[in-house]
mmCIF file of C-alpha atoms in Angstrom:
data_model
loop_
_atom_site.group_PDB
_atom_site.id
_atom_site.type_symbol
_atom_site.label_atom_id
_atom_site.label_comp_id
_atom_site.label_asym_id
_atom_site.label_seq_id
_atom_site.Cartn_x
_atom_site.Cartn_y
_atom_site.Cartn_z
ATOM 1 C CA MET A 24 18.918 -27.288 -27.918
ATOM 2 C CA LYS A 25 14.829 -25.684 -28.649
ATOM 3 C CA ASN A 26 13.876 -22.163 -29.514
ATOM 4 C CA PHE A 27 12.234 -21.154 -27.093
ATOM 5 C CA SER A 28 10.690 -17.651 -28.862
ATOM 6 C CA ASP A 29 9.601 -19.785 -31.872
ATOM 7 C CA PRO A 30 6.176 -18.996 -31.912
ATOM 8 C CA ASP A 31 5.136 -22.270 -32.822
ATOM 9 C CA PHE A 32 6.953 -23.957 -29.233
ATOM 10 C CA LEU A 33 5.255 -20.836 -27.811
ATOM 11 C CA GLU A 34 1.947 -21.974 -28.853
ATOM 12 C CA LYS A 35 2.483 -25.608 -28.452
ATOM 13 C CA VAL A 36 3.420 -24.832 -24.127
ATOM 14 C CA LYS A 37 0.093 -22.348 -23.521
ATOM 15 C CA ALA A 38 -1.912 -25.272 -24.679
ATOM 16 C CA LEU A 39 -0.659 -27.913 -22.745
ATOM 17 C CA ASP A 40 1.323 -29.630 -25.093
ATOM 18 C CA ASN A 41 2.598 -31.975 -23.328
ATOM 19 C CA GLU A 42 5.970 -32.639 -24.925
ATOM 20 C CA ALA A 43 6.105 -29.319 -25.025
ATOM 21 C CA LEU A 44 6.325 -28.483 -21.100
ATOM 22 C CA SER A 45 8.741 -31.661 -20.778
ATOM 23 C CA HIS A 46 11.022 -30.071 -22.577
ATOM 24 C CA LEU A 47 10.802 -26.779 -21.235
ATOM 25 C CA ILE A 48 10.735 -28.006 -17.155
ATOM 26 C CA ASP A 49 13.744 -30.109 -18.302
ATOM 27 C CA SER A 50 15.684 -27.037 -19.582
ATOM 28 C CA TYR A 51 14.998 -24.930 -16.180
ATOM 29 C CA THR A 52 14.217 -26.702 -13.198
ATOM 30 C CA ASP A 53 18.229 -26.523 -12.257
ATOM 31 C CA HIS A 54 18.459 -23.085 -12.747
ATOM 32 C CA LEU A 55 14.995 -22.361 -11.003
ATOM 33 C CA TYR A 56 16.107 -24.438 -8.024
ATOM 34 C CA LYS A 57 19.687 -22.490 -7.905
ATOM 35 C CA ALA A 58 17.952 -19.347 -8.609
ATOM 36 C CA GLY A 59 15.982 -20.302 -5.049
ATOM 37 C CA LEU A 60 19.631 -21.022 -3.727
ATOM 38 C CA GLY A 61 21.236 -18.054 -4.628
ATOM 39 C CA GLN A 62 17.998 -16.878 -2.579
ATOM 40 C CA GLY A 63 19.189 -17.987 -0.051
ATOM 41 C CA LEU A 64 16.649 -20.601 1.027
ATOM 42 C CA SER A 65 17.484 -24.264 1.550
ATOM 43 C CA PRO A 66 18.012 -27.093 -0.714
ATOM 44 C CA GLU A 67 14.897 -28.045 0.385
ATOM 45 C CA ILE A 68 12.670 -24.094 0.459
ATOM 46 C CA ALA A 69 14.618 -24.159 -2.774
ATOM 47 C CA GLN A 70 12.527 -27.418 -4.142
ATOM 48 C CA ASP A 71 9.426 -25.949 -2.534
ATOM 49 C CA VAL A 72 9.656 -23.877 -4.398
ATOM 50 C CA THR A 73 10.785 -24.600 -8.048
ATOM 51 C CA ALA A 74 7.474 -26.854 -7.794
ATOM 52 C CA ASN A 75 5.113 -24.355 -7.062
ATOM 53 C CA THR A 76 6.396 -22.185 -10.137
ATOM 54 C CA TRP A 77 5.773 -25.034 -12.239
ATOM 55 C CA THR A 78 2.459 -25.794 -10.655
ATOM 56 C CA THR A 79 1.132 -21.712 -11.550
ATOM 57 C CA PHE A 80 3.631 -21.604 -14.441
ATOM 58 C CA ILE A 81 0.901 -24.509 -15.964
ATOM 59 C CA GLU A 82 -1.816 -22.743 -14.377
ATOM 60 C CA VAL A 83 -1.346 -19.649 -16.015
ATOM 61 C CA VAL A 84 1.141 -19.623 -19.395
ATOM 62 C CA PRO A 85 -2.494 -20.367 -21.149
ATOM 63 C CA ARG A 86 -2.355 -16.399 -21.358
ATOM 64 C CA PHE A 87 0.348 -15.525 -21.666
ATOM 65 C CA GLU A 88 0.649 -13.074 -24.427
ATOM 66 C CA GLY A 89 4.650 -13.877 -25.538
ATOM 67 C CA ARG A 90 5.480 -9.659 -24.560
ATOM 68 C CA SER A 91 8.437 -11.656 -23.089
ATOM 69 C CA HIS A 92 10.909 -14.161 -23.545
ATOM 70 C CA ILE A 93 8.971 -17.571 -21.767
ATOM 71 C CA ARG A 94 11.948 -17.126 -19.226
ATOM 72 C CA THR A 95 11.797 -14.063 -18.339
ATOM 73 C CA PHE A 96 7.630 -14.819 -17.138
ATOM 74 C CA LEU A 97 8.667 -18.640 -15.826
ATOM 75 C CA PHE A 98 10.764 -15.863 -13.304
ATOM 76 C CA GLY A 99 9.142 -13.846 -12.683
ATOM 77 C CA ILE A 100 6.988 -16.101 -11.720
ATOM 78 C CA PHE A 101 9.435 -17.821 -9.757
ATOM 79 C CA TYR A 102 10.710 -15.050 -7.546
ATOM 80 C CA ASN A 103 7.085 -13.553 -7.125
ATOM 81 C CA LYS A 104 6.442 -17.209 -5.069
ATOM 82 C CA VAL A 105 10.065 -16.664 -3.282
ATOM 83 C CA SER A 106 8.052 -13.689 -2.228
ATOM 84 C CA GLU A 107 4.462 -15.300 -1.194
ATOM 85 C CA MET A 108 7.419 -18.076 0.708
ATOM 86 C CA ARG A 109 8.677 -15.007 2.592
ATOM 87 C CA ARG A 110 6.036 -12.913 3.584
ATOM 88 C CA ALA A 111 4.364 -16.280 5.137
ATOM 89 C CA ASN A 112 7.191 -17.102 6.879
ATOM 90 C CA PHE A 113 8.764 -13.829 8.242
ATOM 91 C CA LYS A 114 7.605 -10.860 9.540
ATOM 92 C CA TYR A 115 10.052 -7.352 7.939
ATOM 93 C CA ASP A 116 11.055 -4.841 9.924
ATOM 94 C CA LYS A 117 10.407 -1.519 7.949
ATOM 95 C CA THR A 118 13.142 0.064 8.755
ATOM 96 C CA ASP A 119 16.082 1.133 6.552
ATOM 97 C CA PRO A 120 18.936 0.423 9.251
ATOM 98 C CA ILE A 121 21.232 1.363 5.429
ATOM 99 C CA GLU A 122 20.571 4.849 5.821
ATOM 100 C CA GLU A 123 22.505 4.298 8.953
ATOM 101 C CA ALA A 124 26.070 2.619 7.489
ATOM 102 C CA LEU A 125 25.325 4.839 4.721
ATOM 103 C CA GLU A 126 26.464 8.160 6.677
ATOM 104 C CA SER A 127 28.845 6.218 8.844
ATOM 105 C CA SER A 128 30.669 5.347 5.630
ATOM 106 C CA PHE A 129 30.914 8.773 4.187
ATOM 107 C CA ALA A 130 32.981 11.650 5.994
ATOM 108 C CA PRO A 131 31.855 15.443 6.454
ATOM 109 C CA ASP A 132 33.512 16.279 2.823
ATOM 110 C CA GLY A 133 31.486 13.022 0.852
ATOM 111 C CA HIS A 134 34.968 11.119 0.550
ATOM 112 C CA TRP A 135 34.739 7.646 2.546
ATOM 113 C CA ALA A 136 35.589 7.694 6.138
ATOM 114 C CA LYS A 137 38.062 4.742 5.610
ATOM 115 C CA GLU A 138 39.557 3.558 3.104
ATOM 116 C CA TRP A 139 38.147 -0.171 1.823
ATOM 117 C CA ALA A 140 40.777 -2.900 2.819
ATOM 118 C CA ASP A 141 42.562 -4.647 -0.262
ATOM 119 C CA PRO A 142 40.148 -8.170 0.382
ATOM 120 C CA GLU A 143 42.495 -9.694 -2.305
ATOM 121 C CA LYS A 144 45.523 -9.521 0.253
ATOM 122 C CA SER A 145 43.219 -10.083 3.211
ATOM 123 C CA LEU A 146 42.122 -13.454 2.468
ATOM 124 C CA SER A 147 41.496 -16.489 -1.050
ATOM 125 C CA SER A 148 38.944 -15.841 -3.247
ATOM 126 C CA SER A 149 37.096 -19.179 -1.454
ATOM 127 C CA GLU A 150 36.925 -17.190 1.531
ATOM 128 C CA MET A 151 35.900 -13.878 -0.539
ATOM 129 C CA LEU A 152 33.163 -15.269 -1.760
ATOM 130 C CA LYS A 153 31.724 -17.441 1.229
ATOM 131 C CA ILE A 154 31.921 -14.185 2.512
ATOM 132 C CA ILE A 155 30.205 -11.872 -0.073
ATOM 133 C CA GLN A 156 27.270 -15.485 -0.054
ATOM 134 C CA ILE A 157 26.472 -14.209 3.723
ATOM 135 C CA CYS A 158 26.292 -10.590 3.002
ATOM 136 C CA MET A 159 23.452 -11.765 0.329
ATOM 137 C CA ASP A 160 21.987 -13.513 1.805
ATOM 138 C CA HIS A 161 21.246 -11.071 4.443
ATOM 139 C CA LEU A 162 19.913 -8.101 2.460
ATOM 140 C CA PRO A 163 15.901 -7.758 2.320
ATOM 141 C CA GLU A 164 14.431 -9.792 -0.526
ATOM 142 C CA VAL A 165 14.298 -7.153 -3.187
ATOM 143 C CA GLN A 166 17.833 -6.263 -3.100
ATOM 144 C CA ARG A 167 18.971 -9.855 -3.115
ATOM 145 C CA SER A 168 16.531 -10.416 -5.738
ATOM 146 C CA ALA A 169 18.174 -7.619 -7.833
ATOM 147 C CA PHE A 170 21.368 -7.807 -6.660
ATOM 148 C CA TYR A 171 21.210 -11.950 -7.410
ATOM 149 C CA LEU A 172 20.116 -10.957 -11.535
ATOM 150 C CA LYS A 173 21.824 -8.776 -12.822
ATOM 151 C CA HIS A 174 25.242 -9.726 -11.293
ATOM 152 C CA VAL A 175 25.197 -13.566 -10.741
ATOM 153 C CA GLU A 176 22.608 -14.549 -12.976
ATOM 154 C CA GLY A 177 24.279 -10.968 -15.495
ATOM 155 C CA GLU A 178 20.345 -10.470 -16.495
ATOM 156 C CA GLU A 179 19.849 -7.837 -18.477
ATOM 157 C CA THR A 180 18.666 -4.740 -16.300
ATOM 158 C CA ASP A 181 14.972 -5.136 -19.109
ATOM 159 C CA SER A 182 14.652 -8.572 -17.811
ATOM 160 C CA ILE A 183 15.367 -7.881 -14.325
ATOM 161 C CA LEU A 184 12.745 -5.001 -14.232
ATOM 162 C CA ASP A 185 10.310 -6.946 -16.285
ATOM 163 C CA ILE A 186 10.891 -10.400 -13.349
ATOM 164 C CA LEU A 187 10.925 -8.324 -9.821
ATOM 165 C CA ASN A 188 8.270 -5.045 -11.404
ATOM 166 C CA LEU A 189 10.313 -2.286 -10.054
ATOM 167 C CA THR A 190 10.941 0.551 -12.547
ATOM 168 C CA ASN A 191 14.243 1.649 -13.679
ATOM 169 C CA VAL A 192 15.152 4.361 -10.927
ATOM 170 C CA ASN A 193 13.653 2.385 -7.991
ATOM 171 C CA PHE A 194 16.144 -1.170 -10.062
ATOM 172 C CA ARG A 195 19.068 2.157 -9.180
ATOM 173 C CA GLN A 196 18.589 2.448 -5.916
ATOM 174 C CA ILE A 197 17.760 -0.714 -4.678
ATOM 175 C CA ILE A 198 21.416 -2.086 -6.336
ATOM 176 C CA PHE A 199 23.777 1.043 -4.855
ATOM 177 C CA ARG A 200 21.658 0.355 -1.153
ATOM 178 C CA ALA A 201 22.640 -3.615 -2.052
ATOM 179 C CA LYS A 202 25.782 -3.361 -3.311
ATOM 180 C CA ASN A 203 26.600 -0.473 0.100
ATOM 181 C CA ARG A 204 25.023 -3.542 2.381
ATOM 182 C CA ILE A 205 27.968 -5.994 0.890
ATOM 183 C CA ARG A 206 30.671 -3.788 1.080
ATOM 184 C CA ASN A 207 29.385 -2.061 5.369
ATOM 185 C CA CYS A 208 29.123 -6.754 5.399
ATOM 186 C CA VAL A 209 32.854 -7.202 3.998
ATOM 187 C CA GLU A 210 34.093 -4.261 6.344
ATOM 188 C CA ARG A 211 33.177 -6.017 9.292
ATOM 189 C CA ALA A 212 33.892 -9.221 8.224
ATOM 190 C CA LEU A 213 37.673 -8.145 7.360
ATOM 191 C CA ALA A 214 37.554 -6.039 10.453
#
């Protein structure tokens, strides 16, 4: 495995050295494609976004300053491409219905209004994973990206903040909202 943090390797990538770029592309294309699928993209659109990510990466990598890992830089481009694609194809609802869902989830004393059913008793793991994936697909884009990076990809918070260009406070709020949306969605699916 090539050390992508090696300054000599990074200089070759920035100089658009074919061998270095080929090694990088071979190492990360599958990860980008799977991240696209994890974002709820169809296989065709995930391939398109992956290809567009590499095109943009090659255009801008000569200006890469090395302040982050090359993977963070690459995935930052990827998530921007996903955002661009969604903005081009969808109209967003500016309201956030999570506020209503949260209010209905709590009793006046601040405790949960109802206990959450134990999902393991209700469904097999594969059925539960399908429900969770469907619920994730319905999250707003930033919530889906943050949740996917944190809880599926296992990215470090600092890396996610760089990739999605978020503050720590904003990130925590987004994750909180994503978890609550998923919980409410799973509860409805189990009801």
